Coordinates of N, CA and C in Angstrom, one line a residue:
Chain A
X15 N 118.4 90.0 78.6 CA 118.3 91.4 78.6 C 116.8 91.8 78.1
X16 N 116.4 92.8 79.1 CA 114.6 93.0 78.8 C 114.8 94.2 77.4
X17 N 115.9 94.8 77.6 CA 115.4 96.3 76.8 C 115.1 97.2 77.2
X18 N 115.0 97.3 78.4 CA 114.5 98.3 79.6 C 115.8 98.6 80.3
X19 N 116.3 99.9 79.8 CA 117.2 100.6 80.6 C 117.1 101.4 81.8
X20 N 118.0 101.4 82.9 CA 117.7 102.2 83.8 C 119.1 102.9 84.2
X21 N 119.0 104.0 84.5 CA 120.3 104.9 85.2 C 120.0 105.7 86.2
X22 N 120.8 105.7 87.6 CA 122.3 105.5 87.6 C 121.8 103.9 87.9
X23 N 123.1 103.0 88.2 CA 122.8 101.2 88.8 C 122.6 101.5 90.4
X24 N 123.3 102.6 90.7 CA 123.8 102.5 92.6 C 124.0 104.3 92.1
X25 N 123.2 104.4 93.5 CA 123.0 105.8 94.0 C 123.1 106.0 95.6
X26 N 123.9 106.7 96.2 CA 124.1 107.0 97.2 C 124.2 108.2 97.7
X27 N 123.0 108.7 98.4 CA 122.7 109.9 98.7 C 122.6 110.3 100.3
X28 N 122.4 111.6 100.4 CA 122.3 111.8 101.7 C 121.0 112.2 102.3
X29 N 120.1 112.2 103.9 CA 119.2 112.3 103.8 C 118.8 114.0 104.0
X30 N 117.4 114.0 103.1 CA 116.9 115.7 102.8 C 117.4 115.6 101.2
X31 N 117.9 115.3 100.7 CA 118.7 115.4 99.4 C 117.3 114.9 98.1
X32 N 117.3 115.2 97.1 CA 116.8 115.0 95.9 C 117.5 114.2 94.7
X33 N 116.9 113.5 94.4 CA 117.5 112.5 93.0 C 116.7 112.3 92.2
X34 N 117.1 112.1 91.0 CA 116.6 111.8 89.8 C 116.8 109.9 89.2
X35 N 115.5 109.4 89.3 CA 116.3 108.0 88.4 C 115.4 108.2 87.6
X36 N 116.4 107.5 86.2 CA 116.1 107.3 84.4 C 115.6 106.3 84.3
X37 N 114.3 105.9 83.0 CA 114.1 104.7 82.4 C 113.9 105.0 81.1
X38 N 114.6 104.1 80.2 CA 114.1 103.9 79.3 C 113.6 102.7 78.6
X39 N 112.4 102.8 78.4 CA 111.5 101.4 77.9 C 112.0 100.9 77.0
X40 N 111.3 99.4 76.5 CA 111.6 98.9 75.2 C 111.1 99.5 74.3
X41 N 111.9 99.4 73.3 CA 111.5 100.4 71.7 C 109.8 99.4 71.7
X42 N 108.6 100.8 71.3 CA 108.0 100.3 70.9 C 106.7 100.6 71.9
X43 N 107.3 100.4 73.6 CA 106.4 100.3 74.7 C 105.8 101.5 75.0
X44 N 104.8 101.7 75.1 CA 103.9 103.0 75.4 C 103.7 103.1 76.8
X45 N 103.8 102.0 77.7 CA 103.2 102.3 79.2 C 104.7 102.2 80.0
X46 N 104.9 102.7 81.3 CA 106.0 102.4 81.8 C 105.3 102.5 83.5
X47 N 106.1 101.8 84.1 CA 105.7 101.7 85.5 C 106.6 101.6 86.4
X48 N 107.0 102.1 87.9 CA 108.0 102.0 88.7 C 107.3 101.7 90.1
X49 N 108.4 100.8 90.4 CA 108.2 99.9 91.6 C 109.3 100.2 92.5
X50 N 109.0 100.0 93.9 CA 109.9 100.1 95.0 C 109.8 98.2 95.2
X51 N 111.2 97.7 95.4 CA 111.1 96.9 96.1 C 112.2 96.8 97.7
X52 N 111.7 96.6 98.8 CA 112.4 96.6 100.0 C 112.2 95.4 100.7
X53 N 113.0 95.3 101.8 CA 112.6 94.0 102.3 C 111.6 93.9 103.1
X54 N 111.2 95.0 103.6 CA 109.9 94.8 104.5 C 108.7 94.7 104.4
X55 N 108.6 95.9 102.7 CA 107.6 96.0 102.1 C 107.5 95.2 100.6
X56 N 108.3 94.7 100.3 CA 108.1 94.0 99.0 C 108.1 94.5 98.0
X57 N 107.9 94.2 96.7 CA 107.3 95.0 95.4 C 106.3 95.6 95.5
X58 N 106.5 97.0 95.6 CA 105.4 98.0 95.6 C 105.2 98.8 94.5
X59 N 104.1 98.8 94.0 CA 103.8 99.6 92.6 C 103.8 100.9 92.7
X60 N 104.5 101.6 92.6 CA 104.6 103.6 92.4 C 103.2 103.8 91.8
X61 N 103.6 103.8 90.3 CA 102.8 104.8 89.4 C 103.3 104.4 88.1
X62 N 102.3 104.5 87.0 CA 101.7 104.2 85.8 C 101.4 105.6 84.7
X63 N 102.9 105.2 83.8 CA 102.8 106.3 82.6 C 102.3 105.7 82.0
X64 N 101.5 106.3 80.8 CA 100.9 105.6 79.3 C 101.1 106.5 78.5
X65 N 101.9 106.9 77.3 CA 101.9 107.5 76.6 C 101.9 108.9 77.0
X66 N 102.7 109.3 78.0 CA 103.0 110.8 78.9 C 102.2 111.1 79.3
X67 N 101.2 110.3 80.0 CA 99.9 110.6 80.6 C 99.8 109.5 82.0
X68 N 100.0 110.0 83.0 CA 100.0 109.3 84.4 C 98.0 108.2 84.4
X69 N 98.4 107.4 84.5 CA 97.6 106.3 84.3 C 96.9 105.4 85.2
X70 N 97.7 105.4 86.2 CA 97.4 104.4 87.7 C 98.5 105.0 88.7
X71 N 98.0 105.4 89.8 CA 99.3 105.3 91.2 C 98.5 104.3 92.4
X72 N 100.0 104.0 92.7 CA 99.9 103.2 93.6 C 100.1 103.7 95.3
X73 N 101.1 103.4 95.6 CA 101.4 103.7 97.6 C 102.4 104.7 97.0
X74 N 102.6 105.6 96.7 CA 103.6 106.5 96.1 C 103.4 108.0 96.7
X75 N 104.8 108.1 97.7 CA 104.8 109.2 98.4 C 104.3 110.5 97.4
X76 N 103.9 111.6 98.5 CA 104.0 112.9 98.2 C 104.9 113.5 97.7
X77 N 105.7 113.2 98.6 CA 108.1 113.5 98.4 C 108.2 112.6 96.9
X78 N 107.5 112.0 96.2 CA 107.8 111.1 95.0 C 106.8 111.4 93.8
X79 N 107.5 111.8 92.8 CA 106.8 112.3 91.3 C 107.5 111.5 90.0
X80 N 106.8 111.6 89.2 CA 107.3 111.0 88.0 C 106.8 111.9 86.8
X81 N 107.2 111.4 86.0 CA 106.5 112.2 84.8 C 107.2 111.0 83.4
X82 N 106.8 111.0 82.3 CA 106.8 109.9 80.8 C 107.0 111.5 79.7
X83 N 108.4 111.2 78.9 CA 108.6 112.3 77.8 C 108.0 111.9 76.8
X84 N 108.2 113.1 76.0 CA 107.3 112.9 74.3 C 108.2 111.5 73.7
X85 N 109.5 111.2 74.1 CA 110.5 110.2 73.4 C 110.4 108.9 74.4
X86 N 109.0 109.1 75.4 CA 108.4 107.8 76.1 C 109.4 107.2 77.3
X87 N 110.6 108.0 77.5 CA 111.9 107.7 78.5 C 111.0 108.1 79.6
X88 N 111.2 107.8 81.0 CA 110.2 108.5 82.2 C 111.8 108.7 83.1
X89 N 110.7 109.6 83.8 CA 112.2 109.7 85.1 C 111.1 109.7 86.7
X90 N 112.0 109.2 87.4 CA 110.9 109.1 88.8 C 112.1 110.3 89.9
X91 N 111.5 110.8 90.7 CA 112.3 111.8 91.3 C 112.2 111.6 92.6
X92 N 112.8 111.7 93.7 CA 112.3 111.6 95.1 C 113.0 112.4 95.5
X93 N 111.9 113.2 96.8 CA 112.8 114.8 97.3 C 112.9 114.4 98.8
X94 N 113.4 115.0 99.8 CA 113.2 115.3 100.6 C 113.5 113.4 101.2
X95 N 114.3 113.3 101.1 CA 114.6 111.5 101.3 C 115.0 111.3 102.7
X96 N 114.5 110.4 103.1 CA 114.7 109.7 104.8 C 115.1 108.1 104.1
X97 N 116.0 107.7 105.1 CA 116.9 106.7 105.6 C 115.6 105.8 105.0
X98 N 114.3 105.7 105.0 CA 113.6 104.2 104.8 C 113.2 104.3 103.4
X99 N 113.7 105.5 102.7 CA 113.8 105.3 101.0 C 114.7 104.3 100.4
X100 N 115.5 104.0 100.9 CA 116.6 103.1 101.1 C 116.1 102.4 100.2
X101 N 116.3 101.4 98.6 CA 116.0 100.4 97.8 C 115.8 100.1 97.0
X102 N 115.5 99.3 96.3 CA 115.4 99.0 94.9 C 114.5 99.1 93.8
X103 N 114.9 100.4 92.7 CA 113.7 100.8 92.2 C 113.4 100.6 90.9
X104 N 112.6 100.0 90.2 CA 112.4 99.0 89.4 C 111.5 100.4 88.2
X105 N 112.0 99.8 87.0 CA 111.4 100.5 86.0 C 110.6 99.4 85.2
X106 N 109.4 99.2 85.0 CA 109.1 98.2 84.1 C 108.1 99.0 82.9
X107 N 108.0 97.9 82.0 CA 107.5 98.8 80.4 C 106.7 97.4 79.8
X108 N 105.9 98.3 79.3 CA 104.8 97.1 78.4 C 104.4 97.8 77.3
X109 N 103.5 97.1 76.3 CA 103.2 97.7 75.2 C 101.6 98.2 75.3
X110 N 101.2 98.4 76.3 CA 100.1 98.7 76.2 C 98.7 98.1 75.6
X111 N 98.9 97.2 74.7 CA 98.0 96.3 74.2 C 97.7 95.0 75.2
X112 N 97.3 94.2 74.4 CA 96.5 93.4 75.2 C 97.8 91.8 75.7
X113 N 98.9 92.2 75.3 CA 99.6 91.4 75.9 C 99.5 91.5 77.5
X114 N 99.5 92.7 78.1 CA 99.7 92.9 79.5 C 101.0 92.3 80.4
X115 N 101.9 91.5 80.3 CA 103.4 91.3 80.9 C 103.7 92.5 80.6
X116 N 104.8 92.5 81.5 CA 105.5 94.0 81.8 C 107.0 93.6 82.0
X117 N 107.7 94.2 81.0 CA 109.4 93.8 81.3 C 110.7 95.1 82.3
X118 N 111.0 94.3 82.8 CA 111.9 95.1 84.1 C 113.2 95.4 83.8
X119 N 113.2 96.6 84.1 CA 115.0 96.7 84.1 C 115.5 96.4 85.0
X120 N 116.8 96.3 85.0 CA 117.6 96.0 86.3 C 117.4 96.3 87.1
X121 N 116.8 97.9 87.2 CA 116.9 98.2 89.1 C 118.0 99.2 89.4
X122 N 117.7 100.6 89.9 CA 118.8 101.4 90.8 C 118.7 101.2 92.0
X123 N 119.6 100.9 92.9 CA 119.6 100.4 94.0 C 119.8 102.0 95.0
X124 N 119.4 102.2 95.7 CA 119.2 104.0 96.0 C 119.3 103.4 97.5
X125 N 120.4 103.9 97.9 CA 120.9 103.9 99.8 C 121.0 105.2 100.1
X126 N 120.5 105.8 101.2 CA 120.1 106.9 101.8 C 120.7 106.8 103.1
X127 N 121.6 108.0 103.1 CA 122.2 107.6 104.6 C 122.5 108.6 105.5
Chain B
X13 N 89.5 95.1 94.8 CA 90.7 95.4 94.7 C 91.3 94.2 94.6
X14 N 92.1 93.8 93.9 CA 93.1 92.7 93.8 C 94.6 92.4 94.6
X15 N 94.4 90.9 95.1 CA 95.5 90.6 96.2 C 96.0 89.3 95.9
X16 N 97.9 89.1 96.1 CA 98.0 87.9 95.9 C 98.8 87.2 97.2
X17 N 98.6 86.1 97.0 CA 99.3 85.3 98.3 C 100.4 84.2 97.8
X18 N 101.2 84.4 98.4 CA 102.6 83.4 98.4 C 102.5 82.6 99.9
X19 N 102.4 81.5 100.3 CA 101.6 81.2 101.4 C 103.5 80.8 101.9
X20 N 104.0 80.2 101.1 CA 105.3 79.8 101.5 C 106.5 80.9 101.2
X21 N 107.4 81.5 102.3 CA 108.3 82.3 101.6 C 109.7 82.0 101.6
X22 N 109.7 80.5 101.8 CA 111.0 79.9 100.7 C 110.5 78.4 100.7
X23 N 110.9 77.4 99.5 CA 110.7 76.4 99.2 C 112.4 75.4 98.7
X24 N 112.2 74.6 99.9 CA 113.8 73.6 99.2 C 113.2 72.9 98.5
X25 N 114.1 71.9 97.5 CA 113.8 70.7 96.9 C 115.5 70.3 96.2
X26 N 115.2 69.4 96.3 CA 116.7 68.4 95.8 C 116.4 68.6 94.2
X27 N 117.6 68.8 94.1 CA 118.2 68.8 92.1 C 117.7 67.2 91.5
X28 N 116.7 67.4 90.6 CA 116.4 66.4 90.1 C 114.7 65.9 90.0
X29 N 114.2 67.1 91.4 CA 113.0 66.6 92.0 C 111.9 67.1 91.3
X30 N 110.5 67.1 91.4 CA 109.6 68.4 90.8 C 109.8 69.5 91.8
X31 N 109.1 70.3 91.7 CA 109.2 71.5 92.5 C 107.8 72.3 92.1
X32 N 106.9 72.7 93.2 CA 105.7 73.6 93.2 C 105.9 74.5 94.1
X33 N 105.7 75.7 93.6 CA 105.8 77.5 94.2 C 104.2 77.7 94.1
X34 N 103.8 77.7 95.1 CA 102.2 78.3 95.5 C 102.1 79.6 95.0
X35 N 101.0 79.8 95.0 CA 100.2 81.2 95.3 C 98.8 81.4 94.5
X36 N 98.0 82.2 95.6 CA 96.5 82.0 95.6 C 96.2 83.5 95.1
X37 N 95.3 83.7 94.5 CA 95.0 85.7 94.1 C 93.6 85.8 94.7
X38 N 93.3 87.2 94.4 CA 91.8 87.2 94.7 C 91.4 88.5 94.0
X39 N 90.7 88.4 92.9 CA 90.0 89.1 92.1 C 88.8 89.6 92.2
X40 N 88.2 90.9 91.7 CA 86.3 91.0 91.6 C 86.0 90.4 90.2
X41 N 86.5 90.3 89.3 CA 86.5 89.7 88.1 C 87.1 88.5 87.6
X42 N 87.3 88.7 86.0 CA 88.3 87.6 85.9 C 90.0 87.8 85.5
X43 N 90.8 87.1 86.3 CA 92.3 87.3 86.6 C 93.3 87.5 85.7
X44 N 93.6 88.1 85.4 CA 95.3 87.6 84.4 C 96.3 87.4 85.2
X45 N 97.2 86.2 85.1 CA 98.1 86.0 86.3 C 99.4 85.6 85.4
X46 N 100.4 86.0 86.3 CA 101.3 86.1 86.1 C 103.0 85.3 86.8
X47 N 104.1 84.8 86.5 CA 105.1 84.5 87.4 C 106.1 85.0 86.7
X48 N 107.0 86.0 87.8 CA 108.3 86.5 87.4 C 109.1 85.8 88.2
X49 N 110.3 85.6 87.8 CA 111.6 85.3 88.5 C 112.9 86.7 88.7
X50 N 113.2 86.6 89.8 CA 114.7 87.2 90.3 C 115.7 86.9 90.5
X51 N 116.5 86.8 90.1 CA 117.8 86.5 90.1 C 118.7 87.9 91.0
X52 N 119.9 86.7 92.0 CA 120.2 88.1 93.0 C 120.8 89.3 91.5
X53 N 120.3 90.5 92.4 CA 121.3 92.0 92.1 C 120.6 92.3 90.3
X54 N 119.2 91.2 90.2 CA 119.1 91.3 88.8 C 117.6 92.0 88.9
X55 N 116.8 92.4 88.0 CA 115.6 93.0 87.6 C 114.6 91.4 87.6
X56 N 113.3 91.0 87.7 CA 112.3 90.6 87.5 C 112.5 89.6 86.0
X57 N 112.0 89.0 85.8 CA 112.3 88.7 84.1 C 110.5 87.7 84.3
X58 N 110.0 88.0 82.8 CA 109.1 87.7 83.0 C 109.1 85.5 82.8
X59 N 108.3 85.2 83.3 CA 108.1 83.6 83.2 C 107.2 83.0 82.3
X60 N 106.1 83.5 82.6 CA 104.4 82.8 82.1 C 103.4 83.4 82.4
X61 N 102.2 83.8 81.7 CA 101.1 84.2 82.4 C 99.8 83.6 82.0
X62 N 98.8 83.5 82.6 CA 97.6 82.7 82.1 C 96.4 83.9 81.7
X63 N 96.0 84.3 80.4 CA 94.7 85.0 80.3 C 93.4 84.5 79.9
X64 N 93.8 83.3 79.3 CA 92.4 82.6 79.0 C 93.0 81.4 78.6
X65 N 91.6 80.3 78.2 CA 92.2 79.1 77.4 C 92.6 78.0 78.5
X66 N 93.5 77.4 78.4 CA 94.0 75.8 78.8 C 94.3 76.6 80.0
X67 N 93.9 75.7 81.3 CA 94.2 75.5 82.6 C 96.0 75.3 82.9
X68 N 96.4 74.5 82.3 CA 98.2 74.5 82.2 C 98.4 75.7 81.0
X69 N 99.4 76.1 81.7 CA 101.1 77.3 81.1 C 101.8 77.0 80.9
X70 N 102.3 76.7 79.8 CA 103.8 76.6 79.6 C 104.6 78.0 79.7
X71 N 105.3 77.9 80.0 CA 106.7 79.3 80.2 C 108.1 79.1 80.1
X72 N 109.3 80.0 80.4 CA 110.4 80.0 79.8 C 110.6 78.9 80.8
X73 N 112.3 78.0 80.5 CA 112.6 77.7 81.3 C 112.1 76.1 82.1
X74 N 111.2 75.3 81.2 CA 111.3 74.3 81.0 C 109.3 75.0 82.5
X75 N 109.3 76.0 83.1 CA 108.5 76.0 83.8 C 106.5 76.1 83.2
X76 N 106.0 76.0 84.4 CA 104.7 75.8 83.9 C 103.9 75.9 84.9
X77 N 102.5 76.3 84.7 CA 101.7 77.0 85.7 C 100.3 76.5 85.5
X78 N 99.4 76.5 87.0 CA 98.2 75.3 86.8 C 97.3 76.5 87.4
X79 N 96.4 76.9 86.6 CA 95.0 77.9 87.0 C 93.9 77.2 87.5
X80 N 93.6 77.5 88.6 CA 92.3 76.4 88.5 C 91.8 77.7 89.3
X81 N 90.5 77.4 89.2 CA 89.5 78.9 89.2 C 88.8 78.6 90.3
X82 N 88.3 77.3 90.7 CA 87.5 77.0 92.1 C 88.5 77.3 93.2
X83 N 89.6 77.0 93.2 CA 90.7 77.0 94.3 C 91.2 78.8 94.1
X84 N 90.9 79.6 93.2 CA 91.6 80.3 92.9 C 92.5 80.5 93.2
X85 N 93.8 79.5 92.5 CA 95.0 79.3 93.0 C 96.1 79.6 91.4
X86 N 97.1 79.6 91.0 CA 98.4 79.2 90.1 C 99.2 79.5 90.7
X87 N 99.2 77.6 90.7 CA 100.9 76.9 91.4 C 101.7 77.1 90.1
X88 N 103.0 77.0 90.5 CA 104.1 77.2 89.4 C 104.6 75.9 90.1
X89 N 104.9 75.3 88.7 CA 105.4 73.7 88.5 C 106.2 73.7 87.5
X90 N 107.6 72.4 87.9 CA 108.7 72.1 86.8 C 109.0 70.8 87.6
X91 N 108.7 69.8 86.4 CA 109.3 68.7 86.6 C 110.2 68.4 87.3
X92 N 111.6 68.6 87.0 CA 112.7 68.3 87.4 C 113.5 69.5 87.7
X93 N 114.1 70.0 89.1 CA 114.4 71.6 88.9 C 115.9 71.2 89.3
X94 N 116.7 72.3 88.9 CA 118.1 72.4 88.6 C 118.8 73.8 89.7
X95 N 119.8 73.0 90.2 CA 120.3 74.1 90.7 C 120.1 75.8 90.2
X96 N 120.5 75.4 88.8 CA 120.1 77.5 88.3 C 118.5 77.5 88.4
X97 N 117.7 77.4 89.1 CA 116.6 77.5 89.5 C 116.4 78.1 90.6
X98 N 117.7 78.1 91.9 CA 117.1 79.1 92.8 C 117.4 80.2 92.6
X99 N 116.1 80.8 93.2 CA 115.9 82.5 92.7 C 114.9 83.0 93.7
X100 N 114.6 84.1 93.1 CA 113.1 84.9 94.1 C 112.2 84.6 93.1
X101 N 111.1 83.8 93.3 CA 109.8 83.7 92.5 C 108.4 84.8 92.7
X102 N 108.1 85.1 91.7 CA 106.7 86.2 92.6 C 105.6 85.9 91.3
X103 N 104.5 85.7 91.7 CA 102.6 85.7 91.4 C 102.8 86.9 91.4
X104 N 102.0 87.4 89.9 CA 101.6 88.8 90.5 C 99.7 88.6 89.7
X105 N 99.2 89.4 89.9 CA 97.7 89.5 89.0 C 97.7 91.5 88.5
X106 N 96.3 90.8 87.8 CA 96.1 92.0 87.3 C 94.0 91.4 87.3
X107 N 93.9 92.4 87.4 CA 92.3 92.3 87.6 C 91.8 92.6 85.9
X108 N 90.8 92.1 85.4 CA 90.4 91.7 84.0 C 89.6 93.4 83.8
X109 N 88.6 93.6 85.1 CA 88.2 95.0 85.1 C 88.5 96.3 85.0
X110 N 90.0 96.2 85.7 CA 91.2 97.3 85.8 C 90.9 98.3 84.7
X111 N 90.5 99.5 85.1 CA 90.4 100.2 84.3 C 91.4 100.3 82.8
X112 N 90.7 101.5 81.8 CA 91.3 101.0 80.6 C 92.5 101.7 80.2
X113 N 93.5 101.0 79.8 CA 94.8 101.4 79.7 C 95.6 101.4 81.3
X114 N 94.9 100.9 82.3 CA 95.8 100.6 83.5 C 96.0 99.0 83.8
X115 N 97.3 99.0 83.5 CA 97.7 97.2 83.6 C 98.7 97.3 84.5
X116 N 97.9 98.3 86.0 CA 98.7 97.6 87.1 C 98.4 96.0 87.4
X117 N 99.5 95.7 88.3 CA 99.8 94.4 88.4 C 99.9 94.9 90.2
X118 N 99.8 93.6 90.8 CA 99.8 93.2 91.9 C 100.6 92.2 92.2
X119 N 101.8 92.2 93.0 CA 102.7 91.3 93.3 C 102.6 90.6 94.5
X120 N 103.0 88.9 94.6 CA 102.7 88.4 95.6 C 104.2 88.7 96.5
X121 N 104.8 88.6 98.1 CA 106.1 88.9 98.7 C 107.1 88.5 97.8
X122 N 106.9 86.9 97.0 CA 107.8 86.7 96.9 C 108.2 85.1 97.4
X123 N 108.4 84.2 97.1 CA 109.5 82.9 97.2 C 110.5 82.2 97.2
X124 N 111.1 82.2 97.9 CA 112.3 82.1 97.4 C 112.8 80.4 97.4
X125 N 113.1 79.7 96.2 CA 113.6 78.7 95.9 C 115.0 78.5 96.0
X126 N 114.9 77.4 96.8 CA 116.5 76.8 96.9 C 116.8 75.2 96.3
X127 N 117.3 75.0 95.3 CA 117.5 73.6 94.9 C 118.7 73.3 95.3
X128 N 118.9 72.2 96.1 CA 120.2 71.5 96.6 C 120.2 70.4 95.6
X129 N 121.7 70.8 95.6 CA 121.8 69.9 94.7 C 122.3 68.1 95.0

């Protein structure tokens, strides 16, 4: 177990529709980061909270926003969803310091149909 | 910009055997490198990473990783690998320059290891 919570596990939505997925970091971690992974495209890096301050984005749709609370939990949001949002979306958390590894939560698995 | 390569995207080996998982990065600076493992339906878990110091890694899991900077390569190596060893393997880097407070990472596809047993 990393420490890194994520909600919901499995989400199943329809397309045009809006969702919300939760993370919560390990106690302690100031940076948080979300990844898509699919099979076509692989682990894809979203975007980079630090301390409720957006820090690095990556390939990270328009239709896709995030935001890091004062209590360091983030949530990533995707609107307007097409069938190739389809996948597995990964919350990872680090402490910001000079360790640099980043620990992963399980993963919401988000099917669009 | 930083990029990693998994040259192989699955690797057999017999229960018992050693076992090496490639992958090459390419940095403008100097690298911090990384190996996560996946397990099906499971999240990333971290392995080993190299930031400075000894060319060999030790990591969880009896695993270990070889940096060598002319080849800019870290193979991931284990002696003797065990059936609970197949999984999805991934390289990822992070660039030494990476601006401050941004510890994106860069993932290689991915490997997938099969030990027969």
């Amino acid at each position: 177990d990393s420490g890194v919570t994520q909600t919901p596990k499995h989400l199943i939505t329809a397309t045009g529709q809006r969702v919300t997925l939760r993370c919560s970091p390990r106690s302690g971690d100031l940076s948080v980061y979300w990844y898509q992974q699919s099979l076509d495209q692989g682990l894809q890096f979203l975007i980079q909270y630090y301390n409720g301050e957006e820090r690095a984005k990556g390939n990270i749709l328009e239709r896709f926003s995030a935001q890091q609370f004062p209590d360091l939990h983030s949530e990533l949001n995707l609107s307007s969803l097409e069938l190739g949002d389809s996948a597995l979306y990964f919350c990872a958390s680090s402490s910001g310091t000079a360790t640099y590894e980043q620990y992963f939560g399980p993963g919401t698995r988000l099917t669009v149909t | 910009a930083q990029s990693v390569a998994q040259p192989e995207d699955q690797v057999n080996v017999a229960e018992g055997n050693p076992l090496t998982v490639k992958c090459t990065y390419s940095v403008s600076g100097n690298p911090y490198l990384f190996w996560y493992v996946q397990y099906p339906n499971r999240g990333l878990q971290f392995l080993l990473k190299y930031i400075t110091g000894d060319n060999l890694v030790k990591g969880s899991y009896g695993f270990e990783a070889e940096f060598n900077k002319s080849q800019t390569s870290f193979h991931l190596k284990k002696p003797s690998a065990l059936v609970s060893d197949s999984a999805l393997y991934f390289c990822a880097v992070r660039d030494f320059y990476s601006g401050a407070g941004s510890y994106q990472l860069t993932f290689g596809k991915g490997t997938k290891l099969s030990v027969i047993p």
